[in-house]
Coordinates of C-alpha atoms and ligand atoms in Angstrom, one line a residue:
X1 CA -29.9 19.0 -59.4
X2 CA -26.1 19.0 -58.7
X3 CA -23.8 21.5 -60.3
X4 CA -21.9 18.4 -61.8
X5 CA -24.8 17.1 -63.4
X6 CA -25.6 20.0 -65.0
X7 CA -21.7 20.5 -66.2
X8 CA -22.3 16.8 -67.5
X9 CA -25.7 17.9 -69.5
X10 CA -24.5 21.2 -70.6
X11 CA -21.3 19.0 -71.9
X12 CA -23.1 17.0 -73.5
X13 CA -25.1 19.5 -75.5
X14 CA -22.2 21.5 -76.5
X15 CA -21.2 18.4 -78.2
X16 CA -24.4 17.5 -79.9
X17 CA -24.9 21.7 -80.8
X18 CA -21.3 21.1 -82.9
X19 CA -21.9 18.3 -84.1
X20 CA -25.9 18.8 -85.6
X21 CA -25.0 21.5 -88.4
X22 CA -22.4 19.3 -89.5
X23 CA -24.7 16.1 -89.6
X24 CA -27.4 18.3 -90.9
X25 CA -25.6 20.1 -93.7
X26 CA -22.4 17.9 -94.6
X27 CA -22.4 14.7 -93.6
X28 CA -24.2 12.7 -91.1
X29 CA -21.9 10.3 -90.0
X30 CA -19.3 12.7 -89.4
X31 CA -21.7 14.7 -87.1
X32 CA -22.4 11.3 -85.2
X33 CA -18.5 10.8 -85.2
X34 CA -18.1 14.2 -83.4
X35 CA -21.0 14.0 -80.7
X36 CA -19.8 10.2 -79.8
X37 CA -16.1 11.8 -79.7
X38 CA -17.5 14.8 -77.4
X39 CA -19.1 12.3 -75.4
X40 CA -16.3 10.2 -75.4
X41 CA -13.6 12.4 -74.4
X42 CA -16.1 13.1 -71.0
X43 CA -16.2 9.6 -70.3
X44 CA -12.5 9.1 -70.7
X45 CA -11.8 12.4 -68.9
X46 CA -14.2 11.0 -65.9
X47 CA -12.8 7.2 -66.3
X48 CA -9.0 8.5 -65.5
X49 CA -10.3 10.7 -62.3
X50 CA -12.3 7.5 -61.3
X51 CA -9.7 5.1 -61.7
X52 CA -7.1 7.5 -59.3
X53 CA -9.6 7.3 -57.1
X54 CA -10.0 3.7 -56.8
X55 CA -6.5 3.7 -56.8
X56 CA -6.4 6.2 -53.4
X57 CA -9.5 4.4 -51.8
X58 CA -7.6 1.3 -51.9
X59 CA -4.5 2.3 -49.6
X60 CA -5.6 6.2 -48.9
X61 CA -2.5 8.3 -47.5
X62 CA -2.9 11.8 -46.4
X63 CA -1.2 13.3 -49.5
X64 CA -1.4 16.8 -50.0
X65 CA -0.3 15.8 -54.1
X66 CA -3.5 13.7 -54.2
X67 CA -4.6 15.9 -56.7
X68 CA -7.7 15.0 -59.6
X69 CA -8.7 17.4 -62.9
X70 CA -11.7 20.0 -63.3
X71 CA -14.5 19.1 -60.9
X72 CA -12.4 16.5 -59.5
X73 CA -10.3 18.3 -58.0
X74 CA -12.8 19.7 -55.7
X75 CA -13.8 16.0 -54.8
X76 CA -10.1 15.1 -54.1
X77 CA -9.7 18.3 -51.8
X78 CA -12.3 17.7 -49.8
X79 CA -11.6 13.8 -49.5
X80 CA -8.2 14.7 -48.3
X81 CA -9.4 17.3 -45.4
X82 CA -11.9 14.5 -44.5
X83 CA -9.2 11.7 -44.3
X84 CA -6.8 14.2 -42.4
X85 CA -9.6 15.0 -40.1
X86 CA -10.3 11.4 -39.2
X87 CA -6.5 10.9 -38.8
X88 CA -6.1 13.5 -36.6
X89 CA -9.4 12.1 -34.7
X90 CA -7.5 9.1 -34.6
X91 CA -4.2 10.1 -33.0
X92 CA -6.2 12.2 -30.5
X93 CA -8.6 9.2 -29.2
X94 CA -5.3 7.0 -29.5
X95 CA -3.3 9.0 -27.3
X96 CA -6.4 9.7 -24.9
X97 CA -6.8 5.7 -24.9
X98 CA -3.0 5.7 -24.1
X99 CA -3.2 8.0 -21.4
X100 CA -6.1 6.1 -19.8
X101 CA -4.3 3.1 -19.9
X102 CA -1.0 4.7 -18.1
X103 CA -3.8 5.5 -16.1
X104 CA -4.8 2.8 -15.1
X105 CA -1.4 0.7 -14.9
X106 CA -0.1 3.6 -12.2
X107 CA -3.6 2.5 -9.9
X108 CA -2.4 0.7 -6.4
X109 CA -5.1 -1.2 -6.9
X110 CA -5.5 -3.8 -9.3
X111 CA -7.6 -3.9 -12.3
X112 CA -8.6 -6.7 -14.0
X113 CA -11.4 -6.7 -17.0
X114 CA -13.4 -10.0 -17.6
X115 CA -15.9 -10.8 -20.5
X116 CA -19.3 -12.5 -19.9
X117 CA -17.4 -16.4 -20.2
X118 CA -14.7 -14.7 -17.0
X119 CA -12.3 -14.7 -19.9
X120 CA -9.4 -11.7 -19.3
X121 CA -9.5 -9.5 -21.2
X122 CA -7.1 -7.0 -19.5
X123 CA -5.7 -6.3 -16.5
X124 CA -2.5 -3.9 -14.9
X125 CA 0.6 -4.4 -13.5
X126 CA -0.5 -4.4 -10.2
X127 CA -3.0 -7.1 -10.9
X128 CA -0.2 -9.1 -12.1
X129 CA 1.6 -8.9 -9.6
X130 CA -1.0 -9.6 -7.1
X131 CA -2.7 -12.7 -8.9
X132 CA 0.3 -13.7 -10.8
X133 CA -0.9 -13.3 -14.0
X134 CA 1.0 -12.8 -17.2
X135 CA -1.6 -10.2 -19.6
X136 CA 0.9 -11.0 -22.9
X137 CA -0.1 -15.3 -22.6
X138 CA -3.4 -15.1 -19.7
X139 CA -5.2 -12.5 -22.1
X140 CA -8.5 -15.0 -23.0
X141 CA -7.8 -17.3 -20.5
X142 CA -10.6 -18.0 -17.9
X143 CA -9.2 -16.1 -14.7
X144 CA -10.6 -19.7 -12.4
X145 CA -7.8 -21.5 -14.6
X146 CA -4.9 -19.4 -13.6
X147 CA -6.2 -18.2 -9.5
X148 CA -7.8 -21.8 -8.5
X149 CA -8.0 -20.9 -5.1
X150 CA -11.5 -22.5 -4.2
X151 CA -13.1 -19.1 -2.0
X152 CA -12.6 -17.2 -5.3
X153 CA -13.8 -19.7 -7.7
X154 CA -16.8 -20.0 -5.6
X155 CA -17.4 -16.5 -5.3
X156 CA -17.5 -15.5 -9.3
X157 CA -19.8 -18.3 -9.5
X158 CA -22.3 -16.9 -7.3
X159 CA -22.9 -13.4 -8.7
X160 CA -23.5 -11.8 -5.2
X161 CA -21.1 -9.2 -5.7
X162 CA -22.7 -6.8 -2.5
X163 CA -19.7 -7.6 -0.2
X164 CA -16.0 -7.7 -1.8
X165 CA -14.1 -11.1 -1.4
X166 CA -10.9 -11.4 1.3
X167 CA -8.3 -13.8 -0.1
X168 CA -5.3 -14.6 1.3
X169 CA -2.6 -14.7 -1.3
X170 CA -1.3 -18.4 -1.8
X171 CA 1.8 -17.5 -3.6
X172 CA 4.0 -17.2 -0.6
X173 CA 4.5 -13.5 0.4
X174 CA 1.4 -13.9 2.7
X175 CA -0.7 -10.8 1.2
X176 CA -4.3 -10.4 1.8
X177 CA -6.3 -9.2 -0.7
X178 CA -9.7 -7.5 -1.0
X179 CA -11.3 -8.2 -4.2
X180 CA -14.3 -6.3 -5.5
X181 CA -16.4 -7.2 -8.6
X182 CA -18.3 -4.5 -10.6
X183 CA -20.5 -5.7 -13.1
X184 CA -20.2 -3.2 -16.5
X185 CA -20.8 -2.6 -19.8
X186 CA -23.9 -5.2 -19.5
X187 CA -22.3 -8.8 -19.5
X188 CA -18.8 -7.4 -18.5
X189 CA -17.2 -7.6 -15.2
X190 CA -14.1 -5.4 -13.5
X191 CA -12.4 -6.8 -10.8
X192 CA -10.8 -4.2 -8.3
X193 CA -7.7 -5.7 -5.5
X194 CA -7.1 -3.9 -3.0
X195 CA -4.3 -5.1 -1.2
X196 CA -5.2 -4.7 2.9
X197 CA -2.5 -6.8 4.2
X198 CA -1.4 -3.4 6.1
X199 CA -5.0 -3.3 7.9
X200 CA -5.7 -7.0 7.9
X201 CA -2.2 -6.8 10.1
X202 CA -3.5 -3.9 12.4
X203 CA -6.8 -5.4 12.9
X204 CA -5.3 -8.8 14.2
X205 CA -3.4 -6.5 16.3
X206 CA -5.8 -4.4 17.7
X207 CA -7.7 -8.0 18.6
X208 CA -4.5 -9.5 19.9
X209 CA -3.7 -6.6 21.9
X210 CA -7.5 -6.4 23.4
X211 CA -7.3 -9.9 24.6
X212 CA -4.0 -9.8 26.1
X213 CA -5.2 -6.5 28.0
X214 CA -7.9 -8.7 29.0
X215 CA -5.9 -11.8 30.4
X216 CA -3.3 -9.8 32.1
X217 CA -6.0 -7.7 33.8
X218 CA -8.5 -11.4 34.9
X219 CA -6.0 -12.2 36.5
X220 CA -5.2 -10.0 39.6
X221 CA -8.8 -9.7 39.2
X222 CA -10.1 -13.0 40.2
X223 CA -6.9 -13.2 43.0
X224 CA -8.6 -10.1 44.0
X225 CA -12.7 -11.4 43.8
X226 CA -11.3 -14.7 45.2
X227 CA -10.0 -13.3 48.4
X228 CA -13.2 -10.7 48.9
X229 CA -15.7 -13.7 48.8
X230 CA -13.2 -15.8 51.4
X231 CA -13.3 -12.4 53.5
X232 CA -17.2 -12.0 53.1
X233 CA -17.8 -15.3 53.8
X234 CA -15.3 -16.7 56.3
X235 CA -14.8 -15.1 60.0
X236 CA -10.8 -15.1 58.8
X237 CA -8.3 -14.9 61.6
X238 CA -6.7 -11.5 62.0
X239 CA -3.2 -12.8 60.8
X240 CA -4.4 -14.7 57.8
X241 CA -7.1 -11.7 56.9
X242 CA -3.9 -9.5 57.1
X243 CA -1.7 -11.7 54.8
X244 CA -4.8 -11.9 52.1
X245 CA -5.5 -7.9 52.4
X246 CA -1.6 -7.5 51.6
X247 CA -1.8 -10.1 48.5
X248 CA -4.7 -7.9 47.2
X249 CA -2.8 -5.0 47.5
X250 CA -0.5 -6.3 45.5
X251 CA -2.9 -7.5 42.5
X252 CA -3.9 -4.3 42.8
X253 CA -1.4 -2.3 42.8
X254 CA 0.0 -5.0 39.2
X255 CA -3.1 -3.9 37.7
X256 CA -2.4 -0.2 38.6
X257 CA 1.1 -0.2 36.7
X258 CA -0.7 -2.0 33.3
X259 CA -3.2 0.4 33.4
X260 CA -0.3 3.8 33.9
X261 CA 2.0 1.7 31.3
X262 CA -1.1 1.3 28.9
X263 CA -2.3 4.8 29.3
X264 CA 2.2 6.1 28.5
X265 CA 2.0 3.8 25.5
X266 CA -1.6 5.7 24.2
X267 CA -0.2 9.1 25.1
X268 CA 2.6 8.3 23.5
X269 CA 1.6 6.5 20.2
X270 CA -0.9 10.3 19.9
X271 CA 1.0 12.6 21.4
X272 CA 2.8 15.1 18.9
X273 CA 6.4 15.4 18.0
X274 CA 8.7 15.4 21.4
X275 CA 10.1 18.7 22.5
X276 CA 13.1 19.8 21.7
X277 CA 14.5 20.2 25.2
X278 CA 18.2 20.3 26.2
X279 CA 18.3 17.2 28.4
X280 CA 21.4 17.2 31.0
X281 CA 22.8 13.8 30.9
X282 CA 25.1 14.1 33.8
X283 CA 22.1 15.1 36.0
X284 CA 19.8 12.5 34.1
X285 CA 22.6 9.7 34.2
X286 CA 23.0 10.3 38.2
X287 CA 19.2 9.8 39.0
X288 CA 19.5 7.0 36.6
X289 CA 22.2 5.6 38.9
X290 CA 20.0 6.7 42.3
X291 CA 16.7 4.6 41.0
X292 CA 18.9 1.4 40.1
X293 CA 20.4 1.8 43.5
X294 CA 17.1 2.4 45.0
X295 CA 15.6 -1.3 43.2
X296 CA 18.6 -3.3 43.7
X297 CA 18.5 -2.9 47.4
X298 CA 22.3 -3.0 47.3
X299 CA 22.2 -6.9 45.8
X300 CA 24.2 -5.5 42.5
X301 CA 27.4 -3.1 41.7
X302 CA 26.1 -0.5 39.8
X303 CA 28.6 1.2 37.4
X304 CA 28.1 4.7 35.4
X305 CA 30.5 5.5 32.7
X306 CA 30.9 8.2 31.2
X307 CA 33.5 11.3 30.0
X308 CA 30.8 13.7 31.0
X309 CA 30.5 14.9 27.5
X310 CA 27.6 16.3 25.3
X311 CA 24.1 16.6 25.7
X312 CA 20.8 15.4 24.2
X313 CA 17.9 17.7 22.4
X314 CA 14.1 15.7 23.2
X315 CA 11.5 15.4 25.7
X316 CA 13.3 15.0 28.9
X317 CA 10.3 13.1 30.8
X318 CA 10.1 10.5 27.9
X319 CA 13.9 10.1 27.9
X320 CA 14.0 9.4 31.5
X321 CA 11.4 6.7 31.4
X322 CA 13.1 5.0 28.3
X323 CA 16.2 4.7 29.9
X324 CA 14.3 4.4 33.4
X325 CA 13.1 0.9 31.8
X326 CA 16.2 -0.4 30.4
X327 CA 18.2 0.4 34.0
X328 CA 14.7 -1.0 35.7
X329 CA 15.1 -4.5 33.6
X330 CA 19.2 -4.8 34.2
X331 CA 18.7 -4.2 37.6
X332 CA 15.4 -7.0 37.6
X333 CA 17.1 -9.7 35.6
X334 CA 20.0 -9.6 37.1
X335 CA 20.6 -12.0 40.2
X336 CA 22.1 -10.8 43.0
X337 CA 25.9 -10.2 43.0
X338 CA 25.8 -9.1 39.0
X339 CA 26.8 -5.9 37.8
X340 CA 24.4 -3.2 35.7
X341 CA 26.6 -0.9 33.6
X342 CA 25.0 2.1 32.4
X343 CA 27.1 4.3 29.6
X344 CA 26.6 7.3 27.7
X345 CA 29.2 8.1 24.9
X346 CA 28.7 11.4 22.7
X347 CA 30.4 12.7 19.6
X348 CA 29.6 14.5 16.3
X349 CA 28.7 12.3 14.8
X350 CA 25.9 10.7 16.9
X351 CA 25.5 9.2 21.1
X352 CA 25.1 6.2 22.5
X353 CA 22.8 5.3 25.3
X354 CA 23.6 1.9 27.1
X355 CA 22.7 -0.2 29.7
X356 CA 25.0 -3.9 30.3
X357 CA 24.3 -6.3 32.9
X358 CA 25.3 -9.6 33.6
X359 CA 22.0 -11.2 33.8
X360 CA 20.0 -14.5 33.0
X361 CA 20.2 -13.0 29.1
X362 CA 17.9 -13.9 26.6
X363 CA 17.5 -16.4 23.9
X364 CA 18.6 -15.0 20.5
X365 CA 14.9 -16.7 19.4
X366 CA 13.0 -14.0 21.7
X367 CA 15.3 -10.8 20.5
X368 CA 13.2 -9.8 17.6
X369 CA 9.9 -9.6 19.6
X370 CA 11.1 -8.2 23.0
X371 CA 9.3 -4.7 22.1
X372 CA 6.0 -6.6 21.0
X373 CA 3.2 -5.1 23.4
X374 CA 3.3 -8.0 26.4
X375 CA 5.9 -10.3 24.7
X376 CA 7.8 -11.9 27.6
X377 CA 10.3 -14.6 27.5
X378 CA 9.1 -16.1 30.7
X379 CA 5.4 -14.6 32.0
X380 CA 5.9 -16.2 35.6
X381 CA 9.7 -14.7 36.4
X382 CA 8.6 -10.9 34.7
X383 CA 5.5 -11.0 36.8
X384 CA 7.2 -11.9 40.1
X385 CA 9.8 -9.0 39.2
X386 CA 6.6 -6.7 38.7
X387 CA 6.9 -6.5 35.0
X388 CA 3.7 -5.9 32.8
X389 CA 5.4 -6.9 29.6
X390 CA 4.8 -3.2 28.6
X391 CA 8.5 -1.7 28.9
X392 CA 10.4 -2.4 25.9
X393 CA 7.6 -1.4 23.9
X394 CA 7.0 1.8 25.4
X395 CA 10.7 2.2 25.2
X396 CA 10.9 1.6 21.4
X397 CA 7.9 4.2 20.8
X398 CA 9.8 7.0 22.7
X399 CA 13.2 6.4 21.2
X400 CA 11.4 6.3 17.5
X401 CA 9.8 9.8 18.3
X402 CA 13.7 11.2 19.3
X403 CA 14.9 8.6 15.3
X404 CA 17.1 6.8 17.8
X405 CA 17.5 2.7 17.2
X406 CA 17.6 0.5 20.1
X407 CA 20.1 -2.3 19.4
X408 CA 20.0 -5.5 22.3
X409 CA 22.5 -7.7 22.3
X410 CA 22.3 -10.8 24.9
X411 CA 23.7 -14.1 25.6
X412 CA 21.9 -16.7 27.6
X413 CA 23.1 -16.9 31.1
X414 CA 25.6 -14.4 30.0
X415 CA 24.2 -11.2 30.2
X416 CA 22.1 -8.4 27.7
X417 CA 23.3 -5.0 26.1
X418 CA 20.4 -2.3 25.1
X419 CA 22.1 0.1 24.0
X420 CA 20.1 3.1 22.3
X421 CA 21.8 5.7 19.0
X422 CA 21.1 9.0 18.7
X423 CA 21.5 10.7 15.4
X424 CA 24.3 13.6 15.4
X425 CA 21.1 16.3 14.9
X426 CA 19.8 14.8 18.6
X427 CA 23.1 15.3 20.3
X428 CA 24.3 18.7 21.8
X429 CA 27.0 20.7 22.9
X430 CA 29.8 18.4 21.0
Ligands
ADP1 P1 8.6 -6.7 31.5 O1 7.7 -5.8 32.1 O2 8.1 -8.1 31.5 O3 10.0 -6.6 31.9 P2 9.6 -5.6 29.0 O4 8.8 -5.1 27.8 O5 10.3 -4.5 29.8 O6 8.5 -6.3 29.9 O7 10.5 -6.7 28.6 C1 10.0 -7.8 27.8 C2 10.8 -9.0 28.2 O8 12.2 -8.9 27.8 C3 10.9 -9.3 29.6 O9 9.7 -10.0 30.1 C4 12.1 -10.2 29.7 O10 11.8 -11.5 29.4 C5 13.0 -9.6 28.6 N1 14.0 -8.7 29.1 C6 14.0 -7.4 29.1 N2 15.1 -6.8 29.6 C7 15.9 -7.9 29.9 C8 17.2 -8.0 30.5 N3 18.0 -7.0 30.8 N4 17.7 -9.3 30.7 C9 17.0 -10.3 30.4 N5 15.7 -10.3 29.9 C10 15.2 -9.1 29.7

């Protein structure tokens, strides 16, 4: 039986124990008068605890005053600890709810929560920004009435979810996205974005690049089968075999410099950082001038300018084929009679590499894509100069490795300037 109970009873009796003599000896209604009064006074003591608690229960505040009479008191304590431990429950779970959410909005990937009718019912920043939703107005809208793209609409509808969906973005910044859907909480689905635009870009490389490696090596390849099967065939007369064994030497000898400038660019692209090497540019400059005398054959004026100052710190062999290149395509675009400039200018605060000539010059249209792997603004005129279309792009990997930028300049039947910066922590002896 509970202490309060009793308290009640023994209350109770106290009363009737006063009141009983006085019924039994004096007068009867008076001892009725003072048992009902007893009572009376409990009920009204209990009513007024009662009703301050209805009071609380109705809007209850962590009050530390909240304070009742006799037993109640105990009641009201422990009410109050109970209320403060549920508040402080509360404010934990909120905060741990708000930290999941932060979460969750700093993810790279996009999050977007559906309910079982593909109603949202959240989703982050990043998901906005990918699917260009709005949470504050799309929150219960069906996510097919706000991305209608017909691939995706499809793909909810299905409910294979074993391979994630690749969409490409239709609100103009041309993003592909990679969008997996992970069924939870029974009817509930998660969407998760990644965005692979990066990789998607790579890949189409990587398959670009394979079939260009592909056509440019066919080529000399069926010159080459074309004139073994005419020589295994025919009895060829000894001028004519001659003239086709020098034409195969020469397909040859085109896929022999794709292959060497294929296998620089792979070194390159996984070697390590370049040395560090003091590279002499008066010496470098004069072999420079020595190999575009050597390919001109005397058909241009070759000028080097230069006050004979400062240094550069990099890998010497890598330098020498970067400028090597740019001298090698001055000197090959050039007609005869032009002039190939080749200038080196140092001071503290940075160098310049350059090489001007007086060329065909390029259309401004081609400039951004001149150090794509085999871009070529005409294939026919770079393969009869012995180009491979490789140059420029090995070029712009080795200068990146030394953090210099190559700048071109060019005017159509003008002339081109590649000129190549240094930083001032590349240049020594200034
Ligand atoms: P290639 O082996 O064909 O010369 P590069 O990568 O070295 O390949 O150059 C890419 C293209 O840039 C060339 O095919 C050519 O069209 C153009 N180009 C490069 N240098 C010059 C230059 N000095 N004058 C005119 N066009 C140039």
């Amino acid at each position: 039986m509970s202490s309060q109970l009793v308290r009640g009873i023994f209350l109770a009796l106290i009363s009737a124990v006063i009141a009983f003599p006085v019924g039994h000896f004096f007068v009867e209604w008076a001892g009725w008068t003072i048992f009902c009064c007893g009572l009376g006074l409990q009920m009204l003591f209990h009513f007024r605890n009662f009703a301050r608690l209805d009071q609380w229960s109705k809007a209850p505040v962590v009050d530390s005053s909240l304070e009742g009479e006799g037993a109640w008191d105990g009641i009201f304590g422990r009410l109050y600890r109970h209320e403060k431990d549920l508040r402080a429950q509360i404010a934990s779970r909120d905060d741990q709810i708000a930290r999941l959410f932060a979460a969750i909005q700093a993810l790279t990937d996009g999050v977007v929560t559906l309910d079982l009718h593909n109603q949202i019912v959240y989703c982050n920043s990043t998901a906005e920004t990918q699917l260009g939703l709005v949470l504050r107005t799309d929150r219960g809208q069906p996510i097919v009435n706000l991305v209608r793209q017909p691939e995706f609409v499809a793909y909810l509808d299905t409910g294979d979810f074993t391979r994630p969906l690749t969409l490409r973005s239709e609100r103009g910044e041309d993003r592909v996205l990679s969008i997996y859907v992970l069924p939870y909480a029974g009817t509930r689905r998660l969407l998760q974005i990644k965005d692979v635009t990066q990789s998607d870009r790579l890949d189409s490389m990587r398959r670009d690049f394979v079939a260009n490696v592909s056509h440019e090596l066919r080529t000399p390849l069926t010159v080459l089968s074309g004139f073994l099967e005419t020589l295994q065939e025919y009895d060829v007369e000894r001028e004519e075999r001659t003239r086709y064994l020098s034409m195969m030497a020469e397909q040859s000898s085109r896929m022999e410099s794709i292959v060497q400038d294929l296998l620089t660019l792979s070194s390159i692209e996984s070697a390590p950082p370049p040395e560090n090497d003091p590279v002499d540019m008066v010496n470098l400059l004069d072999k420079l001038r020595r190999d575009a005398e050597g390919l001109s054959a005397g058909r241009h004026t070759i000028v080097v300018e230069t006050d004979g100052q400062g240094d550069l710190s990099g890998s010497e062999p890598e330098l020498v084929s970067a400028f090597g290149n740019l001298v090698a395509n001055a000197v090959r675009y050039t007609p005869t009679g032009g002039t190939v400039r080749i200038s080196w200018k140092a001071s503290a605060k940075g160098a310049e590499f350059a090489v001007q000539d007086t060329g065909i010059g390029i259309d401004a249209k081609h400039i951004p894509r001149l150090t794509e792997r085999f871009y070529r603004v005409d294939r026919g005129r770079s393969r009869d100069a012995g180009g491979t279309g490789l140059g420029l792009a090995i070029v712009k990997h080795s200068l990146n490795r030394h953090q210099a930028q190559l700048e071109i300049k060019s005017t159509l039947g003008v002339g081109s300037r590649f000129a190549v910066h240094f930083p001032a922590n590349r240049v020594l002896g200034i």
